[in-house]
PDB file of C-alpha atoms in Angstrom:
ATOM      1  CA  UNK A 280     -94.031 -22.434 118.421  1.00 93.00           C
ATOM      2  CA  UNK A 281     -92.471 -25.787 117.452  1.00 94.00           C
ATOM      3  CA  UNK A 282     -95.867 -27.169 116.538  1.00 95.00           C
ATOM      4  CA  UNK A 283     -96.600 -24.160 114.294  1.00 95.00           C
ATOM      5  CA  UNK A 284     -93.239 -24.477 112.523  1.00 95.00           C
ATOM      6  CA  UNK A 285     -93.733 -28.228 112.007  1.00 95.00           C
ATOM      7  CA  UNK A 286     -97.192 -27.611 110.580  1.00 96.00           C
ATOM      8  CA  UNK A 287     -95.799 -24.928 108.234  1.00 96.00           C
ATOM      9  CA  UNK A 288     -93.076 -27.320 107.051  1.00 96.00           C
ATOM     10  CA  UNK A 289     -95.641 -30.057 106.264  1.00 96.00           C
ATOM     11  CA  UNK A 290     -97.785 -27.534 104.375  1.00 96.00           C
ATOM     12  CA  UNK A 291     -94.808 -26.312 102.333  1.00 96.00           C
ATOM     13  CA  UNK A 292     -93.798 -29.868 101.426  1.00 95.00           C
ATOM     14  CA  UNK A 293     -97.387 -30.667 100.413  1.00 95.00           C
ATOM     15  CA  UNK A 294     -97.447 -27.634  98.095  1.00 94.00           C
ATOM     16  CA  UNK A 295     -94.079 -28.600  96.562  1.00 91.00           C
ATOM     17  CA  UNK A 296     -95.318 -32.143  95.878  1.00 91.00           C
ATOM     18  CA  UNK A 297     -98.409 -30.737  94.140  1.00 91.00           C
ATOM     19  CA  UNK A 298     -96.171 -28.480  92.013  1.00 88.00           C
ATOM     20  CA  UNK A 299     -93.862 -31.356  91.046  1.00 87.00           C
ATOM     21  CA  UNK A 300     -96.907 -33.407  90.022  1.00 88.00           C
ATOM     22  CA  UNK A 301     -97.808 -30.699  87.473  1.00 87.00           C
ATOM     23  CA  UNK A 302     -94.332 -29.971  86.174  1.00 85.00           C
ATOM     24  CA  UNK A 303     -91.296 -31.980  87.218  1.00 78.00           C
ATOM     25  CA  UNK A 304     -88.560 -29.572  86.018  1.00 80.00           C
ATOM     26  CA  UNK A 305     -88.280 -25.874  85.274  1.00 79.00           C
ATOM     27  CA  UNK A 306     -88.908 -24.814  81.687  1.00 80.00           C
ATOM     28  CA  UNK A 307     -85.810 -24.458  79.544  1.00 83.00           C
ATOM     29  CA  UNK A 308     -86.924 -21.046  78.275  1.00 82.00           C
ATOM     30  CA  UNK A 309     -89.065 -18.382  79.909  1.00 81.00           C
ATOM     31  CA  UNK A 310     -92.216 -17.178  78.175  1.00 84.00           C
ATOM     32  CA  UNK A 311     -91.631 -14.348  75.654  1.00 82.00           C
ATOM     33  CA  UNK A 312     -93.731 -11.928  77.747  1.00 85.00           C
ATOM     34  CA  UNK A 313     -91.549 -12.402  80.840  1.00 86.00           C
ATOM     35  CA  UNK A 314     -89.534  -9.310  81.794  1.00 90.00           C
ATOM     36  CA  UNK A 315     -85.807  -9.766  81.141  1.00 89.00           C
ATOM     37  CA  UNK A 316     -82.532  -8.484  82.513  1.00 93.00           C
ATOM     38  CA  UNK A 317     -79.321  -9.261  80.638  1.00 93.00           C
ATOM     39  CA  UNK A 318     -75.785  -8.135  81.490  1.00 94.00           C
ATOM     40  CA  UNK A 319     -72.758  -8.350  79.248  1.00 93.00           C
ATOM     41  CA  UNK A 320     -69.161  -7.266  79.726  1.00 93.00           C
ATOM     42  CA  UNK A 321     -67.485  -5.130  77.088  1.00 92.00           C
ATOM     43  CA  UNK A 322     -64.090  -3.518  76.667  1.00 90.00           C
ATOM     44  CA  UNK A 323     -63.922  -0.121  78.322  1.00 89.00           C
ATOM     45  CA  UNK A 324     -63.028   1.537  75.009  1.00 89.00           C
ATOM     46  CA  UNK A 325     -66.527   0.805  73.612  1.00 88.00           C
ATOM     47  CA  UNK A 326     -68.476   2.574  76.389  1.00 90.00           C
ATOM     48  CA  UNK A 327     -68.309   5.901  74.571  1.00 89.00           C
ATOM     49  CA  UNK A 328     -69.386   4.303  71.289  1.00 87.00           C
ATOM     50  CA  UNK A 329     -72.518   2.858  72.912  1.00 90.00           C
ATOM     51  CA  UNK A 330     -73.404   6.119  74.663  1.00 91.00           C
ATOM     52  CA  UNK A 331     -72.648   8.331  71.670  1.00 88.00           C
ATOM     53  CA  UNK A 332     -72.256  12.113  71.601  1.00 91.00           C
ATOM     54  CA  UNK A 333     -74.441  13.567  74.332  1.00 91.00           C
ATOM     55  CA  UNK A 334     -76.059  10.167  74.891  1.00 89.00           C
ATOM     56  CA  UNK A 335     -77.642  10.220  71.442  1.00 92.00           C
ATOM     57  CA  UNK A 336     -76.995   6.566  70.489  1.00 90.00           C
ATOM     58  CA  UNK A 337     -78.039   4.983  73.785  1.00 93.00           C
ATOM     59  CA  UNK A 338     -81.168   7.134  74.008  1.00 94.00           C
ATOM     60  CA  UNK A 339     -82.170   6.233  70.446  1.00 93.00           C
ATOM     61  CA  UNK A 340     -81.541   2.537  71.190  1.00 93.00           C
ATOM     62  CA  UNK A 341     -83.725   2.707  74.303  1.00 94.00           C
ATOM     63  CA  UNK A 342     -86.494   4.513  72.423  1.00 94.00           C
ATOM     64  CA  UNK A 343     -86.469   2.072  69.465  1.00 93.00           C
ATOM     65  CA  UNK A 344     -86.338  -1.110  71.558  1.00 92.00           C
ATOM     66  CA  UNK A 345     -88.391  -0.027  74.576  1.00 93.00           C
ATOM     67  CA  UNK A 346     -85.629  -1.033  76.992  1.00 94.00           C
ATOM     68  CA  UNK A 347     -83.643   0.615  79.758  1.00 95.00           C
ATOM     69  CA  UNK A 348     -79.883   0.347  79.306  1.00 94.00           C
ATOM     70  CA  UNK A 349     -77.387   1.012  82.078  1.00 95.00           C
ATOM     71  CA  UNK A 350     -73.597   1.116  81.624  1.00 93.00           C
ATOM     72  CA  UNK A 351     -71.130   0.921  84.500  1.00 93.00           C
ATOM     73  CA  UNK A 352     -67.368   1.049  84.389  1.00 90.00           C
ATOM     74  CA  UNK A 353     -65.922  -1.707  86.573  1.00 88.00           C
ATOM     75  CA  UNK A 354     -62.132  -1.785  86.541  1.00 87.00           C
ATOM     76  CA  UNK A 355     -60.934  -2.070  82.951  1.00 89.00           C
ATOM     77  CA  UNK A 356     -64.282  -3.433  81.717  1.00 92.00           C
ATOM     78  CA  UNK A 357     -67.707  -2.024  81.070  1.00 92.00           C
ATOM     79  CA  UNK A 358     -70.849  -3.778  82.290  1.00 94.00           C
ATOM     80  CA  UNK A 359     -73.918  -3.166  80.131  1.00 94.00           C
ATOM     81  CA  UNK A 360     -77.250  -4.092  81.742  1.00 95.00           C
ATOM     82  CA  UNK A 361     -80.386  -4.278  79.600  1.00 95.00           C
ATOM     83  CA  UNK A 362     -83.827  -4.250  81.222  1.00 96.00           C
ATOM     84  CA  UNK A 363     -86.785  -5.141  78.994  1.00 94.00           C
ATOM     85  CA  UNK A 364     -90.465  -5.994  79.322  1.00 93.00           C
ATOM     86  CA  UNK A 365     -90.227  -8.890  76.856  1.00 91.00           C
ATOM     87  CA  UNK A 366     -87.708 -11.114  75.070  1.00 90.00           C
ATOM     88  CA  UNK A 367     -88.019  -9.442  71.657  1.00 92.00           C
ATOM     89  CA  UNK A 368     -87.050  -6.005  73.018  1.00 92.00           C
ATOM     90  CA  UNK A 369     -84.145  -7.430  74.990  1.00 92.00           C
ATOM     91  CA  UNK A 370     -82.832  -9.341  71.976  1.00 92.00           C
ATOM     92  CA  UNK A 371     -83.086  -6.249  69.739  1.00 92.00           C
ATOM     93  CA  UNK A 372     -81.112  -4.080  72.177  1.00 93.00           C
ATOM     94  CA  UNK A 373     -78.541  -6.828  72.727  1.00 92.00           C
ATOM     95  CA  UNK A 374     -78.042  -7.218  68.960  1.00 89.00           C
ATOM     96  CA  UNK A 375     -77.510  -3.461  68.548  1.00 89.00           C
ATOM     97  CA  UNK A 376     -74.948  -3.373  71.357  1.00 91.00           C
ATOM     98  CA  UNK A 377     -73.112  -6.430  70.046  1.00 89.00           C
ATOM     99  CA  UNK A 378     -73.014  -4.762  66.622  1.00 84.00           C
ATOM    100  CA  UNK A 379     -71.356  -1.689  68.111  1.00 86.00           C
ATOM    101  CA  UNK A 380     -68.766  -3.602  70.138  1.00 86.00           C
ATOM    102  CA  UNK A 381     -67.952  -6.285  67.581  1.00 83.00           C
ATOM    103  CA  UNK A 382     -64.542  -6.181  65.967  1.00 80.00           C
ATOM    104  CA  UNK A 383     -64.334  -7.117  62.279  1.00 79.00           C
ATOM    105  CA  UNK A 384     -62.195 -10.135  61.470  1.00 81.00           C
ATOM    106  CA  UNK A 385     -60.076 -10.600  58.363  1.00 85.00           C
ATOM    107  CA  UNK A 386     -61.472 -13.265  56.059  1.00 84.00           C
ATOM    108  CA  UNK A 387     -65.043 -13.114  57.438  1.00 82.00           C
ATOM    109  CA  UNK A 388     -67.944 -12.306  55.128  1.00 84.00           C
ATOM    110  CA  UNK A 389     -70.438  -9.602  56.115  1.00 80.00           C
ATOM    111  CA  UNK A 390     -73.695  -8.393  54.623  1.00 84.00           C
ATOM    112  CA  UNK A 391     -73.244  -4.705  53.917  1.00 85.00           C
ATOM    113  CA  UNK A 392     -75.121  -1.610  52.849  1.00 88.00           C
ATOM    114  CA  UNK A 393     -73.644   0.756  50.249  1.00 90.00           C
ATOM    115  CA  UNK A 394     -73.185   4.196  51.839  1.00 91.00           C
ATOM    116  CA  UNK A 395     -71.459   6.034  48.990  1.00 90.00           C
ATOM    117  CA  UNK A 396     -69.980   5.305  45.582  1.00 91.00           C
ATOM    118  CA  UNK A 397     -66.674   6.779  44.451  1.00 90.00           C
ATOM    119  CA  UNK A 398     -64.739   6.366  41.174  1.00 91.00           C
ATOM    120  CA  UNK A 399     -62.372   3.918  42.891  1.00 92.00           C
ATOM    121  CA  UNK A 400     -64.995   1.807  44.746  1.00 90.00           C
ATOM    122  CA  UNK A 401     -67.827   1.898  47.244  1.00 91.00           C
ATOM    123  CA  UNK A 402     -67.912   2.629  50.958  1.00 91.00           C
ATOM    124  CA  UNK A 403     -69.895  -0.114  52.698  1.00 89.00           C
ATOM    125  CA  UNK A 404     -71.329  -0.252  56.210  1.00 86.00           C
ATOM    126  CA  UNK A 405     -70.854  -3.875  57.268  1.00 81.00           C
ATOM    127  CA  UNK A 406     -71.458  -3.480  61.026  1.00 76.00           C
ATOM    128  CA  UNK A 407     -73.347  -0.666  62.777  1.00 70.00           C
ATOM    129  CA  UNK A 408     -71.090   2.377  62.634  1.00 71.00           C
ATOM    130  CA  UNK A 409     -68.291   0.504  60.869  1.00 79.00           C
ATOM    131  CA  UNK A 410     -67.541   1.238  57.245  1.00 84.00           C
ATOM    132  CA  UNK A 411     -64.967  -0.040  54.827  1.00 85.00           C
ATOM    133  CA  UNK A 412     -63.918   0.518  51.236  1.00 87.00           C
ATOM    134  CA  UNK A 413     -64.842  -2.111  48.694  1.00 85.00           C
ATOM    135  CA  UNK A 414     -62.358  -1.431  45.894  1.00 87.00           C
ATOM    136  CA  UNK A 415     -63.664  -1.378  42.323  1.00 86.00           C
ATOM    137  CA  UNK A 416     -61.454  -4.385  41.519  1.00 85.00           C
ATOM    138  CA  UNK A 417     -63.409  -6.462  44.061  1.00 78.00           C
TER     139      UNK A 417
END
């Protein structure tokens, strides 16, 4: 038994040396086609906003990005796990979720889409699901 284990150890070390000869360090970034799993923590208050009424928002997000999204409530936080077949899908779902959970900051500039125009100004959507009034004087 000892002889077999010693032989296996020598074989493993030989294989590792051959691998190090080809590439001495792991790649900084995985290939784009590599399946991904990303987890982020969010405030518990945003769980409902990500899921949406009857699961409408999360289902639409999964359909558009081709990902599977799982949300768990852990203590006073929410843990959002995104499973994707490639980097592009994972990044798209992550961007949508970050857009939902982001909190606007005073003084920041945002690109916005005009949603409706009123005599006193325009209602702008500057983050997904977040609108604000741009007064006519602005």
